[in-house]
Amino acid sequence: MTDSYKYFTTPIYYANGTPHAGHVYATIMASTLKAHYEQRGAKVKFLTGLDEHGEAVQDKAKELGKTPQEQVDEMAVLWKKEFERFEINNDIFMRTTDKAHIKNVQDILNYCHKKGDIYFGEHEGYYCVKCEGFITSSERDENNNCLIHKRPAELRKEKNYFFRTSKYRDQLKELIAKGHITQQERYINELIGMLENLDSDLSISRPKSRLAWGVELPFDTDHVAYVWFDALPNYVTGIGGIEEARTSYYWKNVQHIIGKDILKFHGIFWPAMCLSLDIPLPKLLVTGWILQDSHKMSKSLGNGINVEQILHYGRDTFVNYFFRATNPGEDIEFSWKSYFERYNSDLANGIGNLLARTLTMVEKYFANKIPNFSHNLLIEEQNEIINACNNASKNVAKAFDEFRIADALNEIWNLIALTDKHIAQQKPWELAKNNDPENMLRLGNVIATSVAVLRVTGYLSYSFFPNKMNDLLKSIGEDISNISNSFSKSQEFFAIKSGFNLVEIPKLYARIEIAAELVKVNLGLEQNKEKSESKKVTKVENKKEILQENSNIISIQDFMKVQMHVGTVLSAENVEGSDKLLRLVVSLGTLGERQIFSGIREWVKPEEIANRKVIIVSNLAPRKMKFGMSEGMMLATDTADGKVSPIYLPENLKEGALLT
């Protein structure tokens, strides 16, 4: 019974700043976990919120000429609005200034104090204001700068109350080693190392003479609780307090999602507090840092992705990139180029393109009605897809249970790739040319298989991309009015809505023009600068055209400048507003993807060229056209019957290979 309950928490974020990419990553992860387990019928709670007490908040409020309460009230409104923009589905938004939380903290302080785990003493050490804590010699450099925040730590000597962390040191070592706090091996080793270097108990109070902004100790009104001893109990406040935690099924299945920079507080001090409180130990899911050029992203360095940029390019772009990069725990290296390439590959040219081409074929060949399966005509390739879908459903569930989030996404996108390959091999446009009854049944199987994969994928990836998967599922006739308990539908491969009349073909994800977007984000150009850059490119093109007109003879040195590569056409579509152009998205292997406009629409249908190998001139200067940036040229030639055809290459040629 307990397994049907889940409780996910993010850190409660510090209320002296605005959200950044790291906050977004952790919070969307919790949001995704909640949605996934609700799809599997579990009862789920999800807590996030703000840590509102402490020295940094007090200092920030003073700097702004406000009271601390005014400052945190404003920040709470801001953070809630930001989470709404990211469609976060939390049940609880915890604020440490809430009366219920203050009471819970004081109950915890009283309980630990009466147990003898809190005592009064004196401590001297190096204190980092950003960490809101004393840091050890291994956490600062030779100049006593905090290794995380790159700023000087202050030498402080104070009389405070202390929590007897040392009392639980040996017990914690054993629990950590057995994986009872985290099952991530690298963090098990880190925690054991931290315990071995722990040279003092945890200071848990600050004198009011220095810091008035905090929860007053119930047994000494001249002191307030140290911010971490105030913040960590928020997870228990969220389910009703310490008495509730002792019996709650939610607490027995709690998972704290935290960044590795707060591992010591959550992996040592908080479990020690829980042992003192006689409540079950929480589990940790530790995430790495987001890096750019091997440096942790930071607002001060200006080296990364901010909230407005995330929202500009879409929540799904962020989710797909960061969740697929690696399973939680490892650092994630970010670059704008790979960010856009992953979006185009997985979303625009992947699931988005598969939906568009599938429903277009339904529209074209079956008068807008989803065809039936003809089970007696299913071929081996289609049976392999059926098995892959059934296995994917089990593997995605298992991956979530083991917090291998990237593995779950890989399972899903493999289905899309498998289906694209199936369409390329079966050539439905060829089947449609010979429209005898059996061929039409075989064509129906190709399209029905694709619809079934889209349906399975829609349910499997709903927790990652709820809005777009809602559009996808609706477009193929699925009832998504209640998504709870819907995960099992991903195991019903043949349950497509045959005969459903298509209403519209949604364009899930518009392709990003990478070259143009890189100009914006990397160079920070405004619109007028972008136009200036485009004019420069056009001038270069014009000069090349003039030179070509003046001479048809070129030297071998000139010819060697032309780079021709083997490309795979990932997608092709007619360009609206032009009766000549096809928009092609071509993969050149390690060289990435290119958007190319080709004037072959009169002779070549989009479905005929999709997934074919062609020759691409890859080092042609990008050309700004009315419909977008063209990033190369596809070679074509005249046919014997007076038409024009791309020069198709054998399928066994390596994608991206240089023609010499």
PDB file of N, CA, C and O in Angstrom, residues 36 39-40 385-398 400 408 411-412 415 449 451-463 473 476 478 480 483-497:
ATOM      1  N   HIS A  36       4.120  11.789 -13.807  1.00  0.00           N
ATOM      2  CA  HIS A  36       4.323  10.392 -14.212  1.00  0.00           C
ATOM      3  C   HIS A  36       3.638   9.433 -13.240  1.00  0.00           C
ATOM      4  O   HIS A  36       2.928   8.504 -13.664  1.00  0.00           O
ATOM      5  N   GLN A  39      -0.013   9.403 -13.467  1.00  0.00           N
ATOM      6  CA  GLN A  39      -0.422   8.603 -14.619  1.00  0.00           C
ATOM      7  C   GLN A  39      -0.460   7.109 -14.282  1.00  0.00           C
ATOM      8  O   GLN A  39      -1.192   6.356 -14.905  1.00  0.00           O
ATOM      9  N   ARG A  40       0.335   6.729 -13.312  1.00  0.00           N
ATOM     10  CA  ARG A  40       0.375   5.316 -12.896  1.00  0.00           C
ATOM     11  C   ARG A  40      -0.532   5.042 -11.698  1.00  0.00           C
ATOM     12  O   ARG A  40      -0.485   3.949 -11.112  1.00  0.00           O
ATOM     13  N   ILE A 385       8.163  -3.323 -34.146  1.00  0.00           N
ATOM     14  CA  ILE A 385       7.748  -2.044 -33.563  1.00  0.00           C
ATOM     15  C   ILE A 385       6.757  -2.268 -32.425  1.00  0.00           C
ATOM     16  O   ILE A 385       6.828  -1.613 -31.376  1.00  0.00           O
ATOM     17  N   ILE A 386       5.842  -3.217 -32.623  1.00  0.00           N
ATOM     18  CA  ILE A 386       4.864  -3.537 -31.567  1.00  0.00           C
ATOM     19  C   ILE A 386       5.594  -3.992 -30.304  1.00  0.00           C
ATOM     20  O   ILE A 386       5.307  -3.528 -29.194  1.00  0.00           O
ATOM     21  N   ASN A 387       6.565  -4.891 -30.474  1.00  0.00           N
ATOM     22  CA  ASN A 387       7.336  -5.379 -29.323  1.00  0.00           C
ATOM     23  C   ASN A 387       8.138  -4.253 -28.681  1.00  0.00           C
ATOM     24  O   ASN A 387       8.234  -4.169 -27.448  1.00  0.00           O
ATOM     25  N   ALA A 388       8.705  -3.390 -29.516  1.00  0.00           N
ATOM     26  CA  ALA A 388       9.493  -2.265 -28.986  1.00  0.00           C
ATOM     27  C   ALA A 388       8.624  -1.348 -28.138  1.00  0.00           C
ATOM     28  O   ALA A 388       9.050  -0.860 -27.084  1.00  0.00           O
ATOM     29  N   CYS A 389       7.387  -1.100 -28.592  1.00  0.00           N
ATOM     30  CA  CYS A 389       6.465  -0.241 -27.827  1.00  0.00           C
ATOM     31  C   CYS A 389       6.090  -0.880 -26.500  1.00  0.00           C
ATOM     32  O   CYS A 389       6.065  -0.207 -25.455  1.00  0.00           O
ATOM     33  N   ASN A 390       5.798  -2.179 -26.521  1.00  0.00           N
ATOM     34  CA  ASN A 390       5.440  -2.869 -25.275  1.00  0.00           C
ATOM     35  C   ASN A 390       6.607  -2.848 -24.295  1.00  0.00           C
ATOM     36  O   ASN A 390       6.423  -2.643 -23.091  1.00  0.00           O
ATOM     37  N   ASN A 391       7.815  -3.068 -24.807  1.00  0.00           N
ATOM     38  CA  ASN A 391       8.995  -3.025 -23.942  1.00  0.00           C
ATOM     39  C   ASN A 391       9.268  -1.615 -23.438  1.00  0.00           C
ATOM     40  O   ASN A 391       9.683  -1.421 -22.293  1.00  0.00           O
ATOM     41  N   ALA A 392       9.034  -0.627 -24.293  1.00  0.00           N
ATOM     42  CA  ALA A 392       9.289   0.765 -23.904  1.00  0.00           C
ATOM     43  C   ALA A 392       8.433   1.165 -22.710  1.00  0.00           C
ATOM     44  O   ALA A 392       8.895   1.848 -21.796  1.00  0.00           O
ATOM     45  N   SER A 393       7.179   0.736 -22.720  1.00  0.00           N
ATOM     46  CA  SER A 393       6.283   1.065 -21.608  1.00  0.00           C
ATOM     47  C   SER A 393       6.843   0.542 -20.283  1.00  0.00           C
ATOM     48  O   SER A 393       6.875   1.254 -19.277  1.00  0.00           O
ATOM     49  N   LYS A 394       7.323  -0.696 -20.299  1.00  0.00           N
ATOM     50  CA  LYS A 394       7.897  -1.285 -19.073  1.00  0.00           C
ATOM     51  C   LYS A 394       9.209  -0.598 -18.716  1.00  0.00           C
ATOM     52  O   LYS A 394       9.476  -0.318 -17.542  1.00  0.00           O
ATOM     53  N   ASN A 395      10.030  -0.330 -19.735  1.00  0.00           N
ATOM     54  CA  ASN A 395      11.343   0.257 -19.479  1.00  0.00           C
ATOM     55  C   ASN A 395      11.253   1.697 -18.979  1.00  0.00           C
ATOM     56  O   ASN A 395      12.057   2.127 -18.151  1.00  0.00           O
ATOM     57  N   VAL A 396      10.285   2.447 -19.501  1.00  0.00           N
ATOM     58  CA  VAL A 396      10.100   3.827 -19.038  1.00  0.00           C
ATOM     59  C   VAL A 396       9.677   3.831 -17.567  1.00  0.00           C
ATOM     60  O   VAL A 396      10.201   4.604 -16.757  1.00  0.00           O
ATOM     61  N   ALA A 397       8.739   2.955 -17.211  1.00  0.00           N
ATOM     62  CA  ALA A 397       8.301   2.870 -15.811  1.00  0.00           C
ATOM     63  C   ALA A 397       9.468   2.496 -14.900  1.00  0.00           C
ATOM     64  O   ALA A 397       9.664   3.090 -13.832  1.00  0.00           O
ATOM     65  N   LYS A 398      10.262   1.521 -15.313  1.00  0.00           N
ATOM     66  CA  LYS A 398      11.415   1.085 -14.516  1.00  0.00           C
ATOM     67  C   LYS A 398      12.447   2.200 -14.406  1.00  0.00           C
ATOM     68  O   LYS A 398      13.035   2.418 -13.334  1.00  0.00           O
ATOM     69  N   PHE A 400      11.925   5.429 -14.493  1.00  0.00           N
ATOM     70  CA  PHE A 400      11.427   6.422 -13.536  1.00  0.00           C
ATOM     71  C   PHE A 400      11.611   5.925 -12.106  1.00  0.00           C
ATOM     72  O   PHE A 400      12.025   6.687 -11.226  1.00  0.00           O
ATOM     73  N   ALA A 408      14.681   7.088 -19.683  1.00  0.00           N
ATOM     74  CA  ALA A 408      13.256   7.064 -20.036  1.00  0.00           C
ATOM     75  C   ALA A 408      13.010   7.815 -21.340  1.00  0.00           C
ATOM     76  O   ALA A 408      12.302   7.327 -22.234  1.00  0.00           O
ATOM     77  N   GLU A 411      14.299   5.902 -24.396  1.00  0.00           N
ATOM     78  CA  GLU A 411      13.369   4.840 -24.793  1.00  0.00           C
ATOM     79  C   GLU A 411      12.275   5.393 -25.703  1.00  0.00           C
ATOM     80  O   GLU A 411      11.919   4.793 -26.715  1.00  0.00           O
ATOM     81  N   ILE A 412      11.749   6.546 -25.313  1.00  0.00           N
ATOM     82  CA  ILE A 412      10.641   7.148 -26.064  1.00  0.00           C
ATOM     83  C   ILE A 412      11.101   7.590 -27.450  1.00  0.00           C
ATOM     84  O   ILE A 412      10.469   7.279 -28.459  1.00  0.00           O
ATOM     85  N   LEU A 415      11.581   5.001 -30.210  1.00  0.00           N
ATOM     86  CA  LEU A 415      10.361   4.577 -30.917  1.00  0.00           C
ATOM     87  C   LEU A 415      10.106   5.466 -32.126  1.00  0.00           C
ATOM     88  O   LEU A 415       9.683   4.982 -33.187  1.00  0.00           O
ATOM     89  N   THR A 449       0.325   1.770 -37.937  1.00  0.00           N
ATOM     90  CA  THR A 449       1.479   1.535 -37.060  1.00  0.00           C
ATOM     91  C   THR A 449       2.055   2.860 -36.578  1.00  0.00           C
ATOM     92  O   THR A 449       2.370   3.029 -35.394  1.00  0.00           O
ATOM     93  N   VAL A 451       0.464   5.762 -36.369  1.00  0.00           N
ATOM     94  CA  VAL A 451      -0.501   6.367 -35.440  1.00  0.00           C
ATOM     95  C   VAL A 451      -0.390   5.714 -34.066  1.00  0.00           C
ATOM     96  O   VAL A 451      -0.419   6.394 -33.030  1.00  0.00           O
ATOM     97  N   ALA A 452      -0.237   4.385 -34.053  1.00  0.00           N
ATOM     98  CA  ALA A 452      -0.139   3.660 -32.778  1.00  0.00           C
ATOM     99  C   ALA A 452       1.107   4.078 -32.002  1.00  0.00           C
ATOM    100  O   ALA A 452       1.062   4.255 -30.775  1.00  0.00           O
ATOM    101  N   VAL A 453       2.216   4.236 -32.712  1.00  0.00           N
ATOM    102  CA  VAL A 453       3.453   4.676 -32.043  1.00  0.00           C
ATOM    103  C   VAL A 453       3.275   6.089 -31.485  1.00  0.00           C
ATOM    104  O   VAL A 453       3.707   6.384 -30.366  1.00  0.00           O
ATOM    105  N   LEU A 454       2.633   6.958 -32.246  1.00  0.00           N
ATOM    106  CA  LEU A 454       2.374   8.316 -31.760  1.00  0.00           C
ATOM    107  C   LEU A 454       1.508   8.287 -30.506  1.00  0.00           C
ATOM    108  O   LEU A 454       1.746   9.041 -29.550  1.00  0.00           O
ATOM    109  N   ARG A 455       0.513   7.408 -30.513  1.00  0.00           N
ATOM    110  CA  ARG A 455      -0.370   7.283 -29.344  1.00  0.00           C
ATOM    111  C   ARG A 455       0.418   6.798 -28.127  1.00  0.00           C
ATOM    112  O   ARG A 455       0.320   7.366 -27.030  1.00  0.00           O
ATOM    113  N   VAL A 456       1.209   5.747 -28.305  1.00  0.00           N
ATOM    114  CA  VAL A 456       2.036   5.220 -27.215  1.00  0.00           C
ATOM    115  C   VAL A 456       2.994   6.301 -26.714  1.00  0.00           C
ATOM    116  O   VAL A 456       3.124   6.538 -25.510  1.00  0.00           O
ATOM    117  N   THR A 457       3.642   6.957 -27.648  1.00  0.00           N
ATOM    118  CA  THR A 457       4.596   8.011 -27.294  1.00  0.00           C
ATOM    119  C   THR A 457       3.914   9.159 -26.559  1.00  0.00           C
ATOM    120  O   THR A 457       4.464   9.725 -25.609  1.00  0.00           O
ATOM    121  N   GLY A 458       2.715   9.500 -26.996  1.00  0.00           N
ATOM    122  CA  GLY A 458       1.975  10.578 -26.345  1.00  0.00           C
ATOM    123  C   GLY A 458       1.736  10.310 -24.873  1.00  0.00           C
ATOM    124  O   GLY A 458       1.909  11.203 -24.026  1.00  0.00           O
ATOM    125  N   TYR A 459       1.354   9.062 -24.561  1.00  0.00           N
ATOM    126  CA  TYR A 459       1.119   8.725 -23.151  1.00  0.00           C
ATOM    127  C   TYR A 459       2.425   8.570 -22.378  1.00  0.00           C
ATOM    128  O   TYR A 459       2.524   8.981 -21.213  1.00  0.00           O
ATOM    129  N   LEU A 460       3.453   7.985 -23.003  1.00  0.00           N
ATOM    130  CA  LEU A 460       4.726   7.791 -22.308  1.00  0.00           C
ATOM    131  C   LEU A 460       5.403   9.117 -21.984  1.00  0.00           C
ATOM    132  O   LEU A 460       6.055   9.255 -20.948  1.00  0.00           O
ATOM    133  N   SER A 461       5.288  10.089 -22.874  1.00  0.00           N
ATOM    134  CA  SER A 461       6.014  11.351 -22.683  1.00  0.00           C
ATOM    135  C   SER A 461       5.122  12.475 -22.169  1.00  0.00           C
ATOM    136  O   SER A 461       5.563  13.620 -22.086  1.00  0.00           O
ATOM    137  N   TYR A 462       3.884  12.149 -21.798  1.00  0.00           N
ATOM    138  CA  TYR A 462       2.963  13.183 -21.316  1.00  0.00           C
ATOM    139  C   TYR A 462       3.528  13.919 -20.098  1.00  0.00           C
ATOM    140  O   TYR A 462       3.396  15.136 -19.975  1.00  0.00           O
ATOM    141  N   SER A 463       4.172  13.199 -19.199  1.00  0.00           N
ATOM    142  CA  SER A 463       4.679  13.846 -17.982  1.00  0.00           C
ATOM    143  C   SER A 463       5.791  14.841 -18.289  1.00  0.00           C
ATOM    144  O   SER A 463       6.005  15.798 -17.544  1.00  0.00           O
ATOM    145  N   LEU A 473      -2.381  13.826 -28.691  1.00  0.00           N
ATOM    146  CA  LEU A 473      -3.372  12.787 -28.392  1.00  0.00           C
ATOM    147  C   LEU A 473      -4.765  13.190 -28.865  1.00  0.00           C
ATOM    148  O   LEU A 473      -5.517  12.369 -29.402  1.00  0.00           O
ATOM    149  N   ILE A 476      -5.442  12.628 -32.644  1.00  0.00           N
ATOM    150  CA  ILE A 476      -5.701  11.264 -33.129  1.00  0.00           C
ATOM    151  C   ILE A 476      -6.883  10.622 -32.401  1.00  0.00           C
ATOM    152  O   ILE A 476      -7.037   9.404 -32.400  1.00  0.00           O
ATOM    153  N   GLU A 478      -7.854  10.702 -29.051  1.00  0.00           N
ATOM    154  CA  GLU A 478      -7.777  10.211 -27.676  1.00  0.00           C
ATOM    155  C   GLU A 478      -8.520  11.143 -26.724  1.00  0.00           C
ATOM    156  O   GLU A 478      -8.487  12.366 -26.887  1.00  0.00           O
ATOM    157  N   ILE A 480      -8.430  12.791 -23.435  1.00  0.00           N
ATOM    158  CA  ILE A 480      -7.435  13.106 -22.401  1.00  0.00           C
ATOM    159  C   ILE A 480      -8.035  14.022 -21.330  1.00  0.00           C
ATOM    160  O   ILE A 480      -7.333  14.792 -20.675  1.00  0.00           O
ATOM    161  N   ILE A 483      -6.208  12.502 -17.227  1.00  0.00           N
ATOM    162  CA  ILE A 483      -4.940  11.846 -17.548  1.00  0.00           C
ATOM    163  C   ILE A 483      -4.509  10.874 -16.460  1.00  0.00           C
ATOM    164  O   ILE A 483      -3.615  10.049 -16.657  1.00  0.00           O
ATOM    165  N   SER A 484      -5.124  10.931 -15.276  1.00  0.00           N
ATOM    166  CA  SER A 484      -4.779  10.001 -14.197  1.00  0.00           C
ATOM    167  C   SER A 484      -5.014   8.564 -14.648  1.00  0.00           C
ATOM    168  O   SER A 484      -5.960   8.271 -15.374  1.00  0.00           O
ATOM    169  N   ASN A 485      -4.127   7.682 -14.210  1.00  0.00           N
ATOM    170  CA  ASN A 485      -4.202   6.256 -14.548  1.00  0.00           C
ATOM    171  C   ASN A 485      -4.103   5.988 -16.050  1.00  0.00           C
ATOM    172  O   ASN A 485      -4.532   4.946 -16.528  1.00  0.00           O
ATOM    173  N   SER A 486      -3.519   6.922 -16.792  1.00  0.00           N
ATOM    174  CA  SER A 486      -3.478   6.773 -18.250  1.00  0.00           C
ATOM    175  C   SER A 486      -2.231   6.061 -18.749  1.00  0.00           C
ATOM    176  O   SER A 486      -2.146   5.722 -19.926  1.00  0.00           O
ATOM    177  N   PHE A 487      -1.248   5.840 -17.881  1.00  0.00           N
ATOM    178  CA  PHE A 487       0.009   5.256 -18.340  1.00  0.00           C
ATOM    179  C   PHE A 487      -0.200   3.868 -18.939  1.00  0.00           C
ATOM    180  O   PHE A 487       0.479   3.479 -19.890  1.00  0.00           O
ATOM    181  N   SER A 488      -1.150   3.134 -18.401  1.00  0.00           N
ATOM    182  CA  SER A 488      -1.401   1.771 -18.890  1.00  0.00           C
ATOM    183  C   SER A 488      -1.851   1.765 -20.350  1.00  0.00           C
ATOM    184  O   SER A 488      -1.712   0.755 -21.047  1.00  0.00           O
ATOM    185  N   LYS A 489      -2.376   2.895 -20.822  1.00  0.00           N
ATOM    186  CA  LYS A 489      -2.809   2.958 -22.221  1.00  0.00           C
ATOM    187  C   LYS A 489      -1.637   2.820 -23.183  1.00  0.00           C
ATOM    188  O   LYS A 489      -1.826   2.464 -24.347  1.00  0.00           O
ATOM    189  N   SER A 490      -0.423   3.114 -22.694  1.00  0.00           N
ATOM    190  CA  SER A 490       0.754   2.979 -23.556  1.00  0.00           C
ATOM    191  C   SER A 490       1.052   1.516 -23.871  1.00  0.00           C
ATOM    192  O   SER A 490       1.854   1.217 -24.759  1.00  0.00           O
ATOM    193  N   GLN A 491       0.401   0.586 -23.159  1.00  0.00           N
ATOM    194  CA  GLN A 491       0.601  -0.846 -23.414  1.00  0.00           C
ATOM    195  C   GLN A 491      -0.470  -1.407 -24.354  1.00  0.00           C
ATOM    196  O   GLN A 491      -0.467  -2.599 -24.653  1.00  0.00           O
ATOM    197  N   GLU A 492      -1.362  -0.555 -24.824  1.00  0.00           N
ATOM    198  CA  GLU A 492      -2.462  -1.004 -25.694  1.00  0.00           C
ATOM    199  C   GLU A 492      -2.155  -0.555 -27.122  1.00  0.00           C
ATOM    200  O   GLU A 492      -2.737   0.401 -27.634  1.00  0.00           O
ATOM    201  N   PHE A 493      -1.240  -1.255 -27.781  1.00  0.00           N
ATOM    202  CA  PHE A 493      -0.742  -0.803 -29.073  1.00  0.00           C
ATOM    203  C   PHE A 493      -1.845  -0.671 -30.115  1.00  0.00           C
ATOM    204  O   PHE A 493      -1.881   0.281 -30.891  1.00  0.00           O
ATOM    205  N   PHE A 494      -2.769  -1.617 -30.154  1.00  0.00           N
ATOM    206  CA  PHE A 494      -3.768  -1.648 -31.224  1.00  0.00           C
ATOM    207  C   PHE A 494      -5.012  -0.810 -30.917  1.00  0.00           C
ATOM    208  O   PHE A 494      -5.971  -0.822 -31.688  1.00  0.00           O
ATOM    209  N   ALA A 495      -4.986  -0.063 -29.786  1.00  0.00           N
ATOM    210  CA  ALA A 495      -6.186   0.661 -29.358  1.00  0.00           C
ATOM    211  C   ALA A 495      -6.312   2.030 -30.010  1.00  0.00           C
ATOM    212  O   ALA A 495      -6.857   2.959 -29.418  1.00  0.00           O
ATOM    213  N   ILE A 496      -5.826   2.169 -31.249  1.00  0.00           N
ATOM    214  CA  ILE A 496      -5.987   3.449 -31.946  1.00  0.00           C
ATOM    215  C   ILE A 496      -7.451   3.650 -32.315  1.00  0.00           C
ATOM    216  O   ILE A 496      -8.208   2.686 -32.439  1.00  0.00           O
ATOM    217  N   LYS A 497      -7.842   4.892 -32.523  1.00  0.00           N
ATOM    218  CA  LYS A 497      -9.236   5.210 -32.858  1.00  0.00           C
ATOM    219  C   LYS A 497      -9.426   5.107 -34.379  1.00  0.00           C
ATOM    220  O   LYS A 497      -9.511   6.116 -35.086  1.00  0.00           O
TER     221      LYS A 497
END
